[in-house]
């Protein structure tokens, strides 16, 4: 498959071409499978740049009032925001296994803390702490981790993390338990304590979003469905792309692909791409388009092999942990990055010669984004600053 076809698919299916923009943030999240949610601002900006109109209030309404969008721990132990119909798929396909690992780890930490005399006693102690935490969430409706820790003595118990290491630290049971409850689909990160860019969340019981709880599909069925959705949005992608994006093992990916039976396509530049058998029609080329995508956006974080849209710009746009910063796009490829200067103004930097049409289109998109950032300063709190961000914000 030619790279031009892949870029046309990206433009339309990721809602980035002007004629493909969505009506609301729920539509955006569903079409991307999920919005990357480690950074709160990425959720809002990632949705808004793909919408025909709207502002931060529209995303917050979907998250906290209509509750048609849900934060959950999903692929690669990462926070995502998705629609209520996709959430059970991610929960069963990814979060369920994560929850089992988190429970084992928490029991090990509690045992080391000496909360009980033996393993059975430790499990009983944890069960009591869970009940106390869920009762406090139900009673409070929306509370912080600190408030939860104060609700019961067990929840304020301190655990030693990475004991004996140079980075040894301490964490209260409440914080660790919230991570487990989130992975199990029982607790949800709600409205931040500060503005929409804050990283300090209040927590709520999941029943505020889903009174009867999330449906619980079979794990293997959910894995197949998640892979199908990924291929619909990100295909053609390779088996390694899917493995990286989901955080699954090679065995899981092999089993899922055997179930889906995708069609193979030779990718321009090398590699074998996979497509759903009913998704082989060529994509009409969109009108020329530009986009300013936020850090950790779902589109550039959707593949492991990125040369076809990233080119040689990885060292300037990704931090050392593999997280992308804010990126400039022109017709399906990354051509630069952007940031806010000391005054809060958007500053763009092209990393290659893109021509006057591209520069004008990027200016238009920057002008569309600027009102959303009035009085707001975006910071790289959950990741390292990229080389380009360091230069643009200096």
Short mmCIF file of N, CA and C in Angstrom, two decimals, residues 29-143:
data_model
loop_
_atom_site.label_atom_id
_atom_site.label_comp_id
_atom_site.label_asym_id
_atom_site.label_seq_id
_atom_site.Cartn_x
_atom_site.Cartn_y
_atom_site.Cartn_z
N UNK A 29 -13.56 10.50 20.42
CA UNK A 29 -12.98 9.43 21.24
C UNK A 29 -13.30 8.06 20.67
N UNK A 30 -14.53 7.86 20.24
CA UNK A 30 -14.93 6.56 19.71
C UNK A 30 -14.17 6.25 18.42
N UNK A 31 -14.03 7.24 17.54
CA UNK A 31 -13.37 6.99 16.26
C UNK A 31 -11.87 6.75 16.41
N UNK A 32 -11.27 7.31 17.47
CA UNK A 32 -9.85 7.07 17.73
C UNK A 32 -9.64 5.85 18.62
N UNK A 33 -10.70 5.17 18.97
CA UNK A 33 -10.76 4.09 19.95
C UNK A 33 -10.71 4.68 21.36
N UNK A 34 -9.73 5.56 21.60
CA UNK A 34 -9.65 6.27 22.88
C UNK A 34 -8.70 7.45 22.72
N UNK A 35 -8.93 8.48 23.53
CA UNK A 35 -8.03 9.63 23.59
C UNK A 35 -6.98 9.38 24.66
N UNK A 36 -5.73 9.58 24.33
CA UNK A 36 -4.66 9.42 25.30
C UNK A 36 -4.90 10.39 26.46
N UNK A 37 -4.94 9.86 27.70
CA UNK A 37 -5.37 10.68 28.82
C UNK A 37 -4.37 10.86 29.94
N UNK A 38 -3.11 10.49 29.75
CA UNK A 38 -2.12 10.71 30.80
C UNK A 38 -2.04 12.19 31.15
N UNK A 39 -2.06 13.03 30.14
CA UNK A 39 -2.05 14.47 30.31
C UNK A 39 -3.47 14.97 30.08
N UNK A 40 -4.05 15.61 31.10
CA UNK A 40 -5.43 16.06 30.99
C UNK A 40 -5.65 16.98 29.79
N UNK A 41 -4.71 17.87 29.54
CA UNK A 41 -4.89 18.82 28.44
C UNK A 41 -4.90 18.12 27.09
N UNK A 42 -4.23 16.97 26.97
CA UNK A 42 -4.23 16.24 25.70
C UNK A 42 -5.62 15.76 25.33
N UNK A 43 -6.41 15.41 26.34
CA UNK A 43 -7.78 14.96 26.10
C UNK A 43 -8.60 16.08 25.49
N UNK A 44 -8.55 17.24 26.13
CA UNK A 44 -9.36 18.37 25.66
C UNK A 44 -8.90 18.86 24.29
N UNK A 45 -7.61 19.11 24.15
CA UNK A 45 -7.12 19.63 22.88
C UNK A 45 -7.21 18.60 21.77
N UNK A 46 -6.96 17.32 22.10
CA UNK A 46 -7.06 16.27 21.11
C UNK A 46 -8.47 16.15 20.55
N UNK A 47 -9.46 16.40 21.38
CA UNK A 47 -10.85 16.38 20.91
C UNK A 47 -11.19 17.64 20.14
N UNK A 48 -10.80 18.79 20.67
CA UNK A 48 -11.24 20.06 20.10
C UNK A 48 -10.64 20.33 18.72
N UNK A 49 -9.38 19.93 18.48
CA UNK A 49 -8.81 20.18 17.16
C UNK A 49 -9.49 19.32 16.10
N UNK A 50 -10.22 18.29 16.53
CA UNK A 50 -10.90 17.40 15.59
C UNK A 50 -12.39 17.70 15.47
N UNK A 51 -12.86 18.73 16.15
CA UNK A 51 -14.29 19.07 16.13
C UNK A 51 -14.56 20.27 15.23
N UNK A 52 -15.75 20.31 14.68
CA UNK A 52 -16.14 21.43 13.82
C UNK A 52 -16.21 22.73 14.60
N UNK A 53 -16.65 22.64 15.84
CA UNK A 53 -16.78 23.82 16.70
C UNK A 53 -16.83 23.34 18.13
N UNK A 54 -16.73 24.27 19.06
CA UNK A 54 -16.83 23.91 20.47
C UNK A 54 -15.64 24.39 21.26
N UNK A 55 -15.74 24.24 22.57
CA UNK A 55 -14.69 24.68 23.46
C UNK A 55 -14.48 23.70 24.59
N UNK A 56 -13.64 24.10 25.53
CA UNK A 56 -13.30 23.26 26.67
C UNK A 56 -14.55 22.82 27.42
N UNK A 57 -15.52 23.72 27.53
CA UNK A 57 -16.74 23.40 28.27
C UNK A 57 -17.47 22.20 27.66
N UNK A 58 -17.39 22.02 26.35
CA UNK A 58 -18.06 20.89 25.71
C UNK A 58 -17.41 19.56 26.11
N UNK A 59 -16.09 19.56 26.21
CA UNK A 59 -15.40 18.34 26.63
C UNK A 59 -15.68 18.07 28.10
N UNK A 60 -15.65 19.11 28.93
CA UNK A 60 -15.92 18.92 30.36
C UNK A 60 -17.35 18.45 30.60
N UNK A 61 -18.28 18.93 29.78
CA UNK A 61 -19.66 18.48 29.92
C UNK A 61 -19.78 16.98 29.64
N UNK A 62 -19.09 16.53 28.59
CA UNK A 62 -19.14 15.10 28.26
C UNK A 62 -18.49 14.26 29.35
N UNK A 63 -17.42 14.78 29.96
CA UNK A 63 -16.69 14.04 30.99
C UNK A 63 -17.41 14.01 32.34
N UNK A 64 -17.96 15.16 32.76
CA UNK A 64 -18.38 15.29 34.16
C UNK A 64 -19.87 15.54 34.38
N UNK A 65 -20.58 15.93 33.33
CA UNK A 65 -22.02 16.19 33.49
C UNK A 65 -22.84 15.12 32.76
N UNK A 66 -22.67 15.04 31.44
CA UNK A 66 -23.35 13.97 30.70
C UNK A 66 -22.74 12.61 31.06
N UNK A 67 -21.48 12.61 31.42
CA UNK A 67 -20.72 11.39 31.73
C UNK A 67 -20.83 10.38 30.59
N UNK A 68 -20.65 10.90 29.37
CA UNK A 68 -20.63 10.06 28.17
C UNK A 68 -19.21 9.69 27.77
N UNK A 69 -18.23 10.26 28.47
CA UNK A 69 -16.83 9.89 28.32
C UNK A 69 -16.31 9.42 29.66
N UNK A 70 -15.41 8.45 29.64
CA UNK A 70 -14.94 7.81 30.86
C UNK A 70 -13.43 7.67 30.84
N UNK A 71 -12.77 8.05 31.93
CA UNK A 71 -11.33 7.80 32.08
C UNK A 71 -11.13 6.39 32.63
N UNK A 72 -10.17 5.68 32.07
CA UNK A 72 -9.87 4.35 32.60
C UNK A 72 -8.43 4.00 32.31
N UNK A 73 -7.89 3.08 33.11
CA UNK A 73 -6.56 2.54 32.86
C UNK A 73 -6.70 1.48 31.78
N UNK A 74 -5.94 1.63 30.71
CA UNK A 74 -6.11 0.70 29.62
C UNK A 74 -4.81 0.21 29.03
N UNK A 75 -4.65 0.41 27.74
CA UNK A 75 -3.51 -0.12 27.01
C UNK A 75 -2.19 0.39 27.61
N UNK A 76 -1.24 -0.51 27.75
CA UNK A 76 0.11 -0.18 28.25
C UNK A 76 0.08 0.47 29.64
N UNK A 77 -0.94 0.13 30.45
CA UNK A 77 -1.06 0.68 31.80
C UNK A 77 -1.13 2.21 31.77
N UNK A 78 -1.78 2.71 30.74
CA UNK A 78 -1.88 4.15 30.50
C UNK A 78 -3.32 4.59 30.67
N UNK A 79 -3.52 5.83 31.11
CA UNK A 79 -4.86 6.38 31.24
C UNK A 79 -5.36 6.81 29.87
N UNK A 80 -6.58 6.39 29.53
CA UNK A 80 -7.24 6.80 28.31
C UNK A 80 -8.64 7.32 28.63
N UNK A 81 -9.20 8.09 27.69
CA UNK A 81 -10.58 8.53 27.78
C UNK A 81 -11.32 7.96 26.58
N UNK A 82 -12.44 7.30 26.83
CA UNK A 82 -13.17 6.69 25.74
C UNK A 82 -14.67 6.77 25.97
N UNK A 83 -15.43 6.36 24.99
CA UNK A 83 -16.89 6.38 25.09
C UNK A 83 -17.38 5.19 25.90
N UNK A 84 -18.60 5.28 26.40
CA UNK A 84 -19.11 4.24 27.29
C UNK A 84 -19.30 2.90 26.59
N UNK A 85 -19.47 2.91 25.27
CA UNK A 85 -19.62 1.64 24.56
C UNK A 85 -18.28 0.96 24.30
N UNK A 86 -17.20 1.73 24.24
CA UNK A 86 -15.88 1.16 24.02
C UNK A 86 -15.21 0.78 25.34
N UNK A 87 -15.57 1.46 26.42
CA UNK A 87 -14.93 1.23 27.73
C UNK A 87 -14.95 -0.24 28.16
N UNK A 88 -16.07 -0.97 28.05
CA UNK A 88 -16.05 -2.38 28.47
C UNK A 88 -15.08 -3.23 27.65
N UNK A 89 -14.87 -2.87 26.39
CA UNK A 89 -13.95 -3.62 25.53
C UNK A 89 -12.52 -3.43 26.04
N UNK A 90 -12.13 -2.19 26.31
CA UNK A 90 -10.79 -1.91 26.82
C UNK A 90 -10.61 -2.53 28.20
N UNK A 91 -11.64 -2.43 29.03
CA UNK A 91 -11.58 -2.97 30.38
C UNK A 91 -11.29 -4.47 30.35
N UNK A 92 -12.02 -5.18 29.52
CA UNK A 92 -11.86 -6.64 29.47
C UNK A 92 -10.59 -7.06 28.73
N UNK A 93 -10.22 -6.30 27.70
CA UNK A 93 -9.08 -6.69 26.86
C UNK A 93 -7.73 -6.31 27.46
N UNK A 94 -7.70 -5.26 28.27
CA UNK A 94 -6.42 -4.77 28.79
C UNK A 94 -6.43 -4.56 30.30
N UNK A 95 -7.45 -3.89 30.82
CA UNK A 95 -7.45 -3.50 32.23
C UNK A 95 -7.58 -4.71 33.15
N UNK A 96 -8.30 -5.72 32.71
CA UNK A 96 -8.53 -6.89 33.55
C UNK A 96 -7.21 -7.57 33.93
N UNK A 97 -6.33 -7.75 32.97
CA UNK A 97 -5.02 -8.36 33.26
C UNK A 97 -4.17 -7.43 34.11
N UNK A 98 -4.26 -6.12 33.83
CA UNK A 98 -3.53 -5.14 34.63
C UNK A 98 -3.98 -5.20 36.08
N UNK A 99 -5.29 -5.32 36.31
CA UNK A 99 -5.82 -5.36 37.67
C UNK A 99 -5.27 -6.56 38.43
N UNK A 100 -5.17 -7.69 37.77
CA UNK A 100 -4.64 -8.89 38.44
C UNK A 100 -3.20 -8.67 38.87
N UNK A 101 -2.40 -8.03 38.00
CA UNK A 101 -1.01 -7.75 38.35
C UNK A 101 -0.92 -6.74 39.50
N UNK A 102 -1.76 -5.71 39.46
CA UNK A 102 -1.75 -4.69 40.51
C UNK A 102 -2.17 -5.29 41.85
N UNK A 103 -3.11 -6.21 41.82
CA UNK A 103 -3.54 -6.84 43.08
C UNK A 103 -2.40 -7.67 43.68
N UNK A 104 -1.72 -8.43 42.85
CA UNK A 104 -0.59 -9.21 43.34
C UNK A 104 0.49 -8.31 43.94
N UNK A 105 0.79 -7.21 43.26
CA UNK A 105 1.81 -6.29 43.74
C UNK A 105 1.40 -5.64 45.05
N UNK A 106 0.14 -5.22 45.15
CA UNK A 106 -0.32 -4.59 46.38
C UNK A 106 -0.28 -5.56 47.55
N UNK A 107 -0.63 -6.80 47.30
CA UNK A 107 -0.55 -7.80 48.37
C UNK A 107 0.90 -7.99 48.83
N UNK A 108 1.83 -7.96 47.88
CA UNK A 108 3.25 -8.07 48.25
C UNK A 108 3.69 -6.88 49.09
N UNK A 109 3.26 -5.69 48.73
CA UNK A 109 3.61 -4.49 49.48
C UNK A 109 3.00 -4.51 50.88
N UNK A 110 1.77 -4.98 50.98
CA UNK A 110 1.11 -5.06 52.27
C UNK A 110 1.78 -6.11 53.16
N UNK A 111 2.18 -7.22 52.54
CA UNK A 111 2.87 -8.25 53.31
C UNK A 111 4.18 -7.71 53.86
N UNK A 112 4.92 -6.96 53.03
CA UNK A 112 6.18 -6.37 53.48
C UNK A 112 5.96 -5.34 54.57
N UNK A 113 4.79 -4.70 54.55
CA UNK A 113 4.46 -3.70 55.57
C UNK A 113 4.00 -4.35 56.87
N UNK A 114 3.75 -5.66 56.83
CA UNK A 114 3.38 -6.38 58.05
C UNK A 114 1.98 -6.09 58.55
N UNK A 115 1.02 -5.91 57.64
CA UNK A 115 -0.34 -5.61 58.08
C UNK A 115 -1.04 -6.82 58.68
N UNK A 116 -0.53 -8.03 58.39
CA UNK A 116 -1.13 -9.26 58.92
C UNK A 116 -0.03 -10.30 59.08
N UNK A 117 -0.37 -11.39 59.79
CA UNK A 117 0.63 -12.41 60.12
C UNK A 117 0.93 -13.34 58.96
N UNK A 118 -0.02 -13.52 58.03
CA UNK A 118 0.19 -14.46 56.93
C UNK A 118 -0.54 -13.97 55.69
N UNK A 119 -0.42 -14.75 54.61
CA UNK A 119 -1.01 -14.35 53.33
C UNK A 119 -2.53 -14.24 53.41
N UNK A 120 -3.16 -15.19 54.10
CA UNK A 120 -4.62 -15.15 54.22
C UNK A 120 -5.05 -13.89 54.97
N UNK A 121 -4.32 -13.57 56.01
CA UNK A 121 -4.65 -12.38 56.77
C UNK A 121 -4.44 -11.11 55.97
N UNK A 122 -3.41 -11.10 55.12
CA UNK A 122 -3.16 -9.93 54.27
C UNK A 122 -4.29 -9.74 53.27
N UNK A 123 -4.77 -10.84 52.69
CA UNK A 123 -5.89 -10.74 51.74
C UNK A 123 -7.15 -10.24 52.44
N UNK A 124 -7.37 -10.70 53.66
CA UNK A 124 -8.54 -10.25 54.41
C UNK A 124 -8.41 -8.77 54.75
N UNK A 125 -7.20 -8.34 55.10
CA UNK A 125 -6.95 -6.93 55.42
C UNK A 125 -7.24 -6.07 54.19
N UNK A 126 -6.77 -6.52 53.02
CA UNK A 126 -6.99 -5.76 51.79
C UNK A 126 -8.47 -5.70 51.44
N UNK A 127 -9.18 -6.80 51.62
CA UNK A 127 -10.62 -6.80 51.34
C UNK A 127 -11.34 -5.77 52.21
N UNK A 128 -10.94 -5.67 53.48
CA UNK A 128 -11.55 -4.68 54.36
C UNK A 128 -11.23 -3.26 53.93
N UNK A 129 -9.98 -3.04 53.50
CA UNK A 129 -9.58 -1.72 53.03
C UNK A 129 -10.34 -1.34 51.76
N UNK A 130 -10.55 -2.30 50.88
CA UNK A 130 -11.33 -2.04 49.66
C UNK A 130 -12.76 -1.64 49.99
N UNK A 131 -13.39 -2.36 50.92
CA UNK A 131 -14.76 -2.00 51.30
C UNK A 131 -14.81 -0.60 51.87
N UNK A 132 -13.83 -0.28 52.70
CA UNK A 132 -13.79 1.06 53.29
C UNK A 132 -13.62 2.13 52.22
N UNK A 133 -12.77 1.85 51.24
CA UNK A 133 -12.54 2.82 50.17
C UNK A 133 -13.78 3.02 49.31
N UNK A 134 -14.44 1.94 48.94
CA UNK A 134 -15.64 2.05 48.11
C UNK A 134 -16.76 2.74 48.88
N UNK A 135 -16.89 2.46 50.17
CA UNK A 135 -17.90 3.14 50.98
C UNK A 135 -17.63 4.64 51.03
N UNK A 136 -16.35 5.01 51.16
CA UNK A 136 -15.99 6.43 51.22
C UNK A 136 -16.26 7.12 49.88
N UNK A 137 -15.97 6.42 48.79
CA UNK A 137 -16.25 6.98 47.47
C UNK A 137 -17.75 7.18 47.26
N UNK A 138 -18.54 6.20 47.67
CA UNK A 138 -19.99 6.31 47.52
C UNK A 138 -20.54 7.45 48.37
N UNK A 139 -20.01 7.58 49.59
CA UNK A 139 -20.51 8.62 50.49
C UNK A 139 -20.08 10.01 50.03
N UNK A 140 -18.83 10.10 49.54
CA UNK A 140 -18.33 11.42 49.15
C UNK A 140 -18.71 11.82 47.75
N UNK A 141 -18.97 10.85 46.89
CA UNK A 141 -19.32 11.15 45.51
C UNK A 141 -18.12 11.52 44.67
N UNK A 142 -17.27 12.39 45.18
CA UNK A 142 -16.10 12.85 44.46
C UNK A 142 -15.09 13.33 45.49
N UNK A 143 -14.01 12.57 45.71
CA UNK A 143 -13.03 12.91 46.74
C UNK A 143 -11.62 12.71 46.23
#
